[in-house]
């Protein structure tokens, strides 16, 4: 399946928490590993050699540990408590090896979801990525992984782009990403909350 998809230019991504399945998927030629909670150094080295991406979905795993989230289940709370420190270790080792990371969420990302890509950027930054690296996981890096980096993922002439205006600089603090004041999509303003924090002039 992986080889056939590759001939069509379709990136194949593999869901894998465990190391053995992830290693087999990387050896078969997948484009990325989603989660990768328990990856060994040998699997990470193979990922580096093959150019395989890691999409850790750390925020989703953290969500497992917290009641009232997207996965509100006491059994998953216990599972998440075991998984969270291990995936954080995997992320640190992958980053140190130079493996490309992309931000992702393992939910339907609906209006009632409490997990957001901004949380992933914040957590990746806290684990040692630079501000630029962390932002790239959700923009240019994600577009490259999905095979659409030649037309979106960055602000440049001729590129498709959704733009947001924030109150502060996310390079200083990625937490600013949580509260967009203006959203521009497909060439039109979809949300405008300005002036923000000022009383309307009558």
Tab-separated table of C-alpha atoms in Angstrom:
chain	number	residue	atom	x	y	z
A	1	UNK	CA	0.000	0.000	0.000
A	2	UNK	CA	2.779	2.416	0.963
A	3	UNK	CA	4.698	1.784	-2.269
A	4	UNK	CA	1.586	2.209	-4.412
A	5	UNK	CA	0.683	5.460	-2.671
A	6	UNK	CA	4.244	6.724	-3.141
A	7	UNK	CA	4.035	6.184	-6.905
A	8	UNK	CA	0.930	8.407	-6.904
A	9	UNK	CA	2.595	11.076	-4.780
A	10	UNK	CA	0.257	10.422	-1.843
A	11	UNK	CA	1.926	10.756	1.584
A	12	UNK	CA	1.135	7.812	3.871
A	13	UNK	CA	1.049	8.482	7.593
A	14	UNK	CA	1.126	5.783	10.259
A	15	UNK	CA	-0.625	5.857	13.632
A	16	UNK	CA	1.803	4.230	16.068
A	17	UNK	CA	2.399	4.579	19.788
A	18	UNK	CA	4.579	1.475	20.108
A	19	UNK	CA	8.123	1.162	18.831
A	20	UNK	CA	7.899	-2.093	16.870
A	21	UNK	CA	4.996	-0.983	14.699
A	22	UNK	CA	6.562	2.418	14.146
A	23	UNK	CA	9.868	0.880	13.048
A	24	UNK	CA	8.079	-1.380	10.570
A	25	UNK	CA	6.091	1.560	9.194
A	26	UNK	CA	9.214	3.691	8.750
A	27	UNK	CA	11.026	0.803	7.067
A	28	UNK	CA	8.047	0.444	4.703
A	29	UNK	CA	8.397	4.088	3.692
A	30	UNK	CA	5.662	6.048	5.459
A	31	UNK	CA	5.936	9.832	5.383
A	32	UNK	CA	5.239	10.361	9.079
A	33	UNK	CA	4.552	8.698	12.399
A	34	UNK	CA	1.577	10.073	14.305
A	35	UNK	CA	2.078	9.948	18.101
A	36	UNK	CA	5.295	7.882	18.404
A	37	UNK	CA	5.000	7.784	22.180
A	38	UNK	CA	7.412	4.934	22.862
A	39	UNK	CA	9.944	5.314	20.050
A	40	UNK	CA	13.433	3.945	20.626
A	41	UNK	CA	16.620	5.626	19.484
A	42	UNK	CA	17.008	3.012	16.750
A	43	UNK	CA	13.590	3.888	15.310
A	44	UNK	CA	14.372	7.583	15.549
A	45	UNK	CA	17.679	7.034	13.753
A	46	UNK	CA	15.845	5.225	10.963
A	47	UNK	CA	13.354	8.098	10.775
A	48	UNK	CA	16.225	10.545	10.437
A	49	UNK	CA	17.827	8.403	7.726
A	50	UNK	CA	14.563	8.061	5.786
A	51	UNK	CA	13.382	11.649	6.298
A	52	UNK	CA	10.302	10.479	8.196
A	53	UNK	CA	8.396	13.147	10.104
A	54	UNK	CA	7.055	12.929	13.660
A	55	UNK	CA	3.613	14.315	14.520
A	56	UNK	CA	3.556	13.781	18.291
A	57	UNK	CA	0.074	15.136	19.148
A	58	UNK	CA	1.416	15.912	22.624
A	59	UNK	CA	-1.517	18.151	23.519
A	60	UNK	CA	-3.945	15.310	22.898
A	61	UNK	CA	-1.977	13.029	25.203
A	62	UNK	CA	-1.895	15.738	27.873
A	63	UNK	CA	-5.664	16.079	27.384
A	64	UNK	CA	-6.055	12.393	28.292
A	65	UNK	CA	-4.783	13.206	31.783
A	66	UNK	CA	-7.329	15.945	32.405
A	67	UNK	CA	-11.004	15.326	33.232
A	68	UNK	CA	-13.499	17.187	31.065
A	69	UNK	CA	-11.434	17.261	27.905
A	70	UNK	CA	-11.946	15.698	24.490
A	71	UNK	CA	-11.321	12.242	25.944
A	72	UNK	CA	-13.072	12.324	29.310
A	73	UNK	CA	-12.523	8.756	30.504
A	74	UNK	CA	-10.915	7.642	33.804
A	75	UNK	CA	-9.129	4.740	32.090
A	76	UNK	CA	-7.584	7.144	29.578
A	77	UNK	CA	-6.511	9.426	32.437
A	78	UNK	CA	-4.344	6.608	33.773
A	79	UNK	CA	-3.048	5.810	30.305
A	80	UNK	CA	-2.242	9.436	29.598
A	81	UNK	CA	-0.328	9.796	32.861
A	82	UNK	CA	1.953	6.981	31.727
A	83	UNK	CA	2.276	8.248	28.159
A	84	UNK	CA	2.835	11.993	28.669
A	85	UNK	CA	6.373	11.929	30.136
A	86	UNK	CA	7.441	9.308	27.615
A	87	UNK	CA	6.279	11.222	24.555
A	88	UNK	CA	7.941	14.348	25.916
A	89	UNK	CA	11.189	12.368	26.081
A	90	UNK	CA	10.623	11.107	22.521
A	91	UNK	CA	10.103	14.663	21.284
A	92	UNK	CA	13.293	15.895	22.938
A	93	UNK	CA	15.334	13.029	21.443
A	94	UNK	CA	13.762	13.444	18.003
A	95	UNK	CA	14.469	17.169	18.015
A	96	UNK	CA	18.059	16.588	19.107
A	97	UNK	CA	18.503	14.200	16.161
A	98	UNK	CA	17.116	16.740	13.710
A	99	UNK	CA	13.921	14.848	12.890
A	100	UNK	CA	11.264	17.115	11.390
A	101	UNK	CA	8.240	17.735	13.617
A	102	UNK	CA	4.756	18.815	12.605
A	103	UNK	CA	1.926	19.940	14.863
A	104	UNK	CA	-1.243	17.883	14.884
A	105	UNK	CA	-4.245	17.061	17.022
A	106	UNK	CA	-5.872	13.666	17.444
A	107	UNK	CA	-9.411	15.005	17.738
A	108	UNK	CA	-12.132	16.137	15.347
A	109	UNK	CA	-10.997	19.699	16.160
A	110	UNK	CA	-14.619	20.781	16.435
A	111	UNK	CA	-16.002	23.871	18.122
A	112	UNK	CA	-16.328	22.039	21.432
A	113	UNK	CA	-12.812	20.600	21.381
A	114	UNK	CA	-10.468	21.921	24.057
A	115	UNK	CA	-7.306	20.842	22.226
A	116	UNK	CA	-5.884	23.401	19.835
A	117	UNK	CA	-2.827	23.614	17.575
A	118	UNK	CA	-1.737	26.661	19.587
A	119	UNK	CA	-1.356	24.348	22.586
A	120	UNK	CA	0.884	22.059	20.553
A	121	UNK	CA	3.104	24.960	19.502
A	122	UNK	CA	3.339	26.126	23.128
A	123	UNK	CA	4.252	22.668	24.382
A	124	UNK	CA	6.819	22.034	21.670
A	125	UNK	CA	8.431	25.381	22.482
A	126	UNK	CA	8.569	24.394	26.153
A	127	UNK	CA	10.346	21.149	25.221
A	128	UNK	CA	13.262	22.942	23.585
A	129	UNK	CA	12.258	23.949	20.063
A	130	UNK	CA	13.084	27.535	19.186
A	131	UNK	CA	10.169	29.899	18.672
A	132	UNK	CA	10.636	29.762	14.900
A	133	UNK	CA	10.869	25.958	14.910
A	134	UNK	CA	7.729	25.632	17.030
A	135	UNK	CA	5.733	27.970	14.770
A	136	UNK	CA	6.983	26.147	11.676
A	137	UNK	CA	5.516	22.873	12.965
A	138	UNK	CA	2.066	24.400	12.443
A	139	UNK	CA	2.749	26.374	9.259
A	140	UNK	CA	5.467	25.730	6.680
A	141	UNK	CA	6.455	22.391	8.194
A	142	UNK	CA	2.910	21.049	8.285
A	143	UNK	CA	2.363	22.163	4.682
A	144	UNK	CA	5.565	20.461	3.566
A	145	UNK	CA	4.598	17.223	5.299
A	146	UNK	CA	1.210	17.234	3.572
A	147	UNK	CA	2.813	17.832	0.194
A	148	UNK	CA	1.334	21.310	-0.302
A	149	UNK	CA	4.341	23.381	0.735
A	150	UNK	CA	4.735	24.787	-2.781
A	151	UNK	CA	1.446	26.670	-2.505
A	152	UNK	CA	0.729	27.319	1.179
A	153	UNK	CA	2.242	27.323	4.658
A	154	UNK	CA	4.078	30.635	4.425
A	155	UNK	CA	3.389	34.291	3.701
A	156	UNK	CA	4.780	34.885	0.227
A	157	UNK	CA	3.607	36.247	-3.098
A	158	UNK	CA	1.484	33.730	-4.967
A	159	UNK	CA	0.885	31.525	-1.932
A	160	UNK	CA	-2.489	30.675	-0.463
A	161	UNK	CA	-2.608	31.983	3.081
A	162	UNK	CA	-4.867	32.335	6.054
A	163	UNK	CA	-3.592	35.210	8.166
A	164	UNK	CA	-4.210	36.072	11.804
A	165	UNK	CA	-3.580	39.237	13.808
A	166	UNK	CA	-2.540	38.731	17.425
A	167	UNK	CA	-2.249	41.057	20.377
A	168	UNK	CA	1.355	40.027	21.006
A	169	UNK	CA	4.328	38.455	19.244
A	170	UNK	CA	4.180	34.628	19.254
A	171	UNK	CA	7.951	34.535	18.813
A	172	UNK	CA	8.161	36.046	22.304
A	173	UNK	CA	5.359	33.912	23.721
A	174	UNK	CA	3.429	31.341	21.665
A	175	UNK	CA	0.501	31.689	24.078
A	176	UNK	CA	-0.560	34.715	22.004
A	177	UNK	CA	-1.683	32.234	19.332
A	178	UNK	CA	-4.642	31.259	21.492
A	179	UNK	CA	-6.568	34.461	20.879
A	180	UNK	CA	-6.731	35.725	17.299
A	181	UNK	CA	-8.109	39.248	16.923
A	182	UNK	CA	-8.445	39.148	13.119
A	183	UNK	CA	-8.681	36.147	10.816
A	184	UNK	CA	-8.262	36.578	7.057
A	185	UNK	CA	-9.069	33.533	4.933
A	186	UNK	CA	-9.388	33.175	1.172
A	187	UNK	CA	-8.868	36.885	0.724
A	188	UNK	CA	-11.635	38.027	3.065
A	189	UNK	CA	-11.866	39.010	6.727
A	190	UNK	CA	-13.692	36.179	8.479
A	191	UNK	CA	-13.294	37.572	12.006
A	192	UNK	CA	-12.579	41.088	13.230
A	193	UNK	CA	-12.485	41.761	16.966
A	194	UNK	CA	-10.807	45.164	16.718
A	195	UNK	CA	-10.728	47.553	18.379
A	196	UNK	CA	-9.931	45.121	21.185
A	197	UNK	CA	-10.231	46.166	24.786
A	198	UNK	CA	-11.397	49.697	23.947
A	199	UNK	CA	-14.708	51.319	24.527
A	200	UNK	CA	-16.669	52.136	21.422
A	201	UNK	CA	-16.727	55.830	20.540
A	202	UNK	CA	-20.303	57.148	20.327
